[in-house]
PDB file of C-alpha atoms in Angstrom:
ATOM      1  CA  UNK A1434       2.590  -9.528  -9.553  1.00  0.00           C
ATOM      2  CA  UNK A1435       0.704  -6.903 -12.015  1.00  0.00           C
ATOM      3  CA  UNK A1436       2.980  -4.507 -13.202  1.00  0.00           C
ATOM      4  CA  UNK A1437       2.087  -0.907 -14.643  1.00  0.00           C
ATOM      5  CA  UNK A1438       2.436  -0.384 -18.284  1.00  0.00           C
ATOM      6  CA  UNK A1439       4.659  -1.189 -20.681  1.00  0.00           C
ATOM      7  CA  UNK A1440       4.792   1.878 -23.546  1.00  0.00           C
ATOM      8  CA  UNK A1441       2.582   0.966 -26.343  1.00  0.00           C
ATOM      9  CA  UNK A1442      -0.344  -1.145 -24.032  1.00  0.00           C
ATOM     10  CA  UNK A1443      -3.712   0.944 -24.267  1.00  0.00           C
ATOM     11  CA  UNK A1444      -4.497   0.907 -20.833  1.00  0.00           C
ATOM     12  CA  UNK A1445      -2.312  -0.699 -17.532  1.00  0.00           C
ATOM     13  CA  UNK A1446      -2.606  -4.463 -16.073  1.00  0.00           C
ATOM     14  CA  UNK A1447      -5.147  -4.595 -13.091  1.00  0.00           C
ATOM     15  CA  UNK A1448      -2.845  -4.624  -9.860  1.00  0.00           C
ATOM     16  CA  UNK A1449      -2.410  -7.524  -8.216  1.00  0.00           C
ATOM     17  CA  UNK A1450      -4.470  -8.653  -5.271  1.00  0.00           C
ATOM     18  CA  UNK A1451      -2.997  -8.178  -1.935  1.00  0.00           C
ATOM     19  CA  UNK A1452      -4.552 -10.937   0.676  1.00  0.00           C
ATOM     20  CA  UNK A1453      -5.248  -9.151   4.117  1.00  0.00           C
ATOM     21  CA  UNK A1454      -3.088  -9.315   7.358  1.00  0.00           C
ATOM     22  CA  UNK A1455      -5.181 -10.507  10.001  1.00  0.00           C
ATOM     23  CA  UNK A1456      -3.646  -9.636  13.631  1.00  0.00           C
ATOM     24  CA  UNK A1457      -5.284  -9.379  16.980  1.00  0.00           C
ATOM     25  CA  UNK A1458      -8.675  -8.780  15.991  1.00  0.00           C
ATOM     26  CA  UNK A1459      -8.225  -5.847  13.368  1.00  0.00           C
ATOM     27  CA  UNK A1460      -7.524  -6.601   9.821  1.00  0.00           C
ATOM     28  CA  UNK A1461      -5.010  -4.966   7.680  1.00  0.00           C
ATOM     29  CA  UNK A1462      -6.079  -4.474   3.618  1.00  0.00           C
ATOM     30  CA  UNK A1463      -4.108  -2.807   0.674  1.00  0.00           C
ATOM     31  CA  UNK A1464      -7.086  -0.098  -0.014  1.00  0.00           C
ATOM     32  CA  UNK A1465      -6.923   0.287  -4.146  1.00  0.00           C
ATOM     33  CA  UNK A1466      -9.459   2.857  -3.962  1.00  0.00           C
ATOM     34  CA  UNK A1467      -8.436   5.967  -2.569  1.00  0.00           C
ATOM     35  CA  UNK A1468     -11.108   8.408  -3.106  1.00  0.00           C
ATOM     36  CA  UNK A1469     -13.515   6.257  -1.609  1.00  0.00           C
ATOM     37  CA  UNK A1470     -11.825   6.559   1.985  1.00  0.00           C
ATOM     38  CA  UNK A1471     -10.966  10.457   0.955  1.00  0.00           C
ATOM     39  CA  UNK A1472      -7.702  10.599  -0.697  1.00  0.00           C
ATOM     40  CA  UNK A1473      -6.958  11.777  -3.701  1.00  0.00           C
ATOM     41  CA  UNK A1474      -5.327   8.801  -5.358  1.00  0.00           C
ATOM     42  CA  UNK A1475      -5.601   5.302  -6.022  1.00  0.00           C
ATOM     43  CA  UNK A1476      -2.989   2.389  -4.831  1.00  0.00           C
ATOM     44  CA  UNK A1477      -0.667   2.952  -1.650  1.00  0.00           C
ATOM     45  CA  UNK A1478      -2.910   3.102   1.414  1.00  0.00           C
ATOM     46  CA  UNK A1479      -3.584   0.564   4.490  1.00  0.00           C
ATOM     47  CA  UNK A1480      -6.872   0.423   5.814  1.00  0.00           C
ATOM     48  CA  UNK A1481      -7.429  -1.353   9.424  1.00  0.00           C
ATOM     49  CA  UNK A1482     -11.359  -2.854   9.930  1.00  0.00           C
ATOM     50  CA  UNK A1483     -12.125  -4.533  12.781  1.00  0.00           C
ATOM     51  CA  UNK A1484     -12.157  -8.362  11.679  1.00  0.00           C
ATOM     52  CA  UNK A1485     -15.495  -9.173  13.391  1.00  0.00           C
ATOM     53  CA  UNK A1486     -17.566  -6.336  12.002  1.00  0.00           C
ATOM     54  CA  UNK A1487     -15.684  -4.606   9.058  1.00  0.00           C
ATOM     55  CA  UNK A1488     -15.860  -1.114  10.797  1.00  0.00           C
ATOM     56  CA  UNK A1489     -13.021   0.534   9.767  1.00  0.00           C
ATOM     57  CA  UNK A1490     -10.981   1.766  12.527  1.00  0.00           C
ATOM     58  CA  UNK A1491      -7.919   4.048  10.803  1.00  0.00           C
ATOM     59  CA  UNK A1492      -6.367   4.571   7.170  1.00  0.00           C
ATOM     60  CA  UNK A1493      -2.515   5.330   6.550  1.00  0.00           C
ATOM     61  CA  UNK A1494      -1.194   6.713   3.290  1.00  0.00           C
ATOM     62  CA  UNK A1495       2.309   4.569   2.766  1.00  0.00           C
ATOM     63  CA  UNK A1496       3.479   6.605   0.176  1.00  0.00           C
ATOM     64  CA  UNK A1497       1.896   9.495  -2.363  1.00  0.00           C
ATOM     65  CA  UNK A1498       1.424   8.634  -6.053  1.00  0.00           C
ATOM     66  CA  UNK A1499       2.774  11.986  -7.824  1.00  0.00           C
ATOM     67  CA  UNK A1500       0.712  12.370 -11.024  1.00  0.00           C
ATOM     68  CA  UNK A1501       1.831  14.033 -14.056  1.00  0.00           C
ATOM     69  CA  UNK A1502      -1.638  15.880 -15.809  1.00  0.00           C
ATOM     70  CA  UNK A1503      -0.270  15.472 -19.409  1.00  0.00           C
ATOM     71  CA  UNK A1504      -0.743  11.188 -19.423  1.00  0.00           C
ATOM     72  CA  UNK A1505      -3.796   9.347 -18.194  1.00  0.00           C
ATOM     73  CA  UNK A1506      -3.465   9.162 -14.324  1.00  0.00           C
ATOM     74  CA  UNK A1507      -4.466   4.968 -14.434  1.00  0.00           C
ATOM     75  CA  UNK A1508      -1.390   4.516 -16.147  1.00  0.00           C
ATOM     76  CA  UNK A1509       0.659   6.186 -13.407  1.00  0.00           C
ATOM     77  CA  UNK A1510      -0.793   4.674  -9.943  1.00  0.00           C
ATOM     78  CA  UNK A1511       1.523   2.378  -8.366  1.00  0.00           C
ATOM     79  CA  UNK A1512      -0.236  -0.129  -5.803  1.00  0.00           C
ATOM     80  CA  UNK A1513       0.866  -2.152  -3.357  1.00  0.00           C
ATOM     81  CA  UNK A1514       1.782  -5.503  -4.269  1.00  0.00           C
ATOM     82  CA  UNK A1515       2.578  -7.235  -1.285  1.00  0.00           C
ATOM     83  CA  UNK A1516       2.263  -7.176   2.659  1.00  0.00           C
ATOM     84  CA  UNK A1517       3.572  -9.401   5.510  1.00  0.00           C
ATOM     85  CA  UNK A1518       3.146  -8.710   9.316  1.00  0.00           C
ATOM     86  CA  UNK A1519       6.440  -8.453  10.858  1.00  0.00           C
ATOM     87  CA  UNK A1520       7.748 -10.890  12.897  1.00  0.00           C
ATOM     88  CA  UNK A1521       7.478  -8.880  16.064  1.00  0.00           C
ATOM     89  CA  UNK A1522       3.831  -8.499  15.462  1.00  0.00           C
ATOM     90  CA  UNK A1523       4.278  -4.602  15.301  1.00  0.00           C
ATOM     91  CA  UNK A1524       4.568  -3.289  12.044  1.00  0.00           C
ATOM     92  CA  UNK A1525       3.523  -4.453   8.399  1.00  0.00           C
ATOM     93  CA  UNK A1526       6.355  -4.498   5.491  1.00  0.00           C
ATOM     94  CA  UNK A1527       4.904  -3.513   2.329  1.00  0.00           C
ATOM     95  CA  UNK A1528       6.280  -3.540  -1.142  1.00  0.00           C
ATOM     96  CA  UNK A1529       4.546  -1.637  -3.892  1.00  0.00           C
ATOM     97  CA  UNK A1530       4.696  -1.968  -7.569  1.00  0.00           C
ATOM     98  CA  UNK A1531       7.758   0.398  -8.123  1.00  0.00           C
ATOM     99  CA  UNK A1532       9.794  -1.684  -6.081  1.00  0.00           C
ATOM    100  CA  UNK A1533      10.191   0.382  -2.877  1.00  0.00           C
ATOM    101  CA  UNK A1534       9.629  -0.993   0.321  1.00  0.00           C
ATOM    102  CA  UNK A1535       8.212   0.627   3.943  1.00  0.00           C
ATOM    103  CA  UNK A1536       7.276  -0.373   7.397  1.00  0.00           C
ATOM    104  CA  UNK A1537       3.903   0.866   8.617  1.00  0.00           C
ATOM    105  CA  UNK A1538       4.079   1.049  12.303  1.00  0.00           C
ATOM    106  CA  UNK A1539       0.620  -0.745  13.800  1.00  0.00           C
ATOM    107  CA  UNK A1540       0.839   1.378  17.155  1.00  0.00           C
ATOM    108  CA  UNK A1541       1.334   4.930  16.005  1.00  0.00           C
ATOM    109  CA  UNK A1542       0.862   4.296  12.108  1.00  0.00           C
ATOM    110  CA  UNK A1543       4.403   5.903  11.425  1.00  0.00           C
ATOM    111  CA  UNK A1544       5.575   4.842   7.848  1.00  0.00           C
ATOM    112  CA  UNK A1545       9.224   3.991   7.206  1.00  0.00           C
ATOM    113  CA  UNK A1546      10.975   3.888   4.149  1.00  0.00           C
ATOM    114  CA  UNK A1547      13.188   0.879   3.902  1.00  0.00           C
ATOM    115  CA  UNK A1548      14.125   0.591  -0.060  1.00  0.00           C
ATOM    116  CA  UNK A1549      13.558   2.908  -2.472  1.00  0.00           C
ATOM    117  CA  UNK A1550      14.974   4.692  -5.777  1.00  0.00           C
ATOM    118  CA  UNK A1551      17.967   5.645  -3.933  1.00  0.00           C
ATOM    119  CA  UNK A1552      17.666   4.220  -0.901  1.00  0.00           C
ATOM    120  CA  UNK A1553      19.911   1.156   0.863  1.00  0.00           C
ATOM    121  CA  UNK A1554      17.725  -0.492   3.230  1.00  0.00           C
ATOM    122  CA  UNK A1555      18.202  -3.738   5.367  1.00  0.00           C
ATOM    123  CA  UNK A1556      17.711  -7.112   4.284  1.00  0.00           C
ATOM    124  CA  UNK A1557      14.233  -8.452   4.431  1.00  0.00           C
ATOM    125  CA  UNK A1558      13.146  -9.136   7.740  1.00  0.00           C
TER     126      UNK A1558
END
């Protein structure tokens, strides 16, 4: 897992590559690339395409990246690092590089925070 960096490294370590979630004909990605589906940062957003043809069909922010103007904003994106399809088929867990967890609801796209600076969360599912 890529990490963001360390104090002292000239620029941070490329995040780590998420492999899709691939359930019921719609597949799930870890979008790295904000502005190109129209938000304003990079790293924490799902983005459903429909498996056949690519279309997208919806985006979900997870969580917002807060960036502080005075240090370069590459060094502050956190992306997600992992993502697993729950066993009830409903929601995705997610993980992102900061170590807090969610649960994106597939039907209504609701995020959950599970763990988190903070937070107590049940175990893995």
């Amino acid at each position: 897992m890529a990490t963001g960096s360390v104090a002292g490294d000239k620029k941070r370590q490329e995040p780590a590559i998420v492999p899709h979630i691939e359930h019921n004909g719609i597949r799930y990605e870890a979008e790295q690339s904000g502005p190109r589906l129209g938000y304003s940062q990079d790293g924490g957003i799902v983005a459903a395409r429909d498996a056949a043809t690519g279309e997208l069909q919806w985006s979900r922010r997870v969580y917002p990246v807060h960036y502080d103007t005075s240090i370069e904003s590459d060094k502050q994106e956190v992306f997600i690092s992992a993502m697993t399809l729950n066993r009830d088929g409903a929601s995705i867990l997610i993980a992102n590089e900061a170590g807090e967890r969610f649960e994106l609801r597939l039907s209504t796209c609701e995020v959950r925070t599970i763990a988190g600076p903070g937070i107590s969360g049940p175990p893995d599912r």
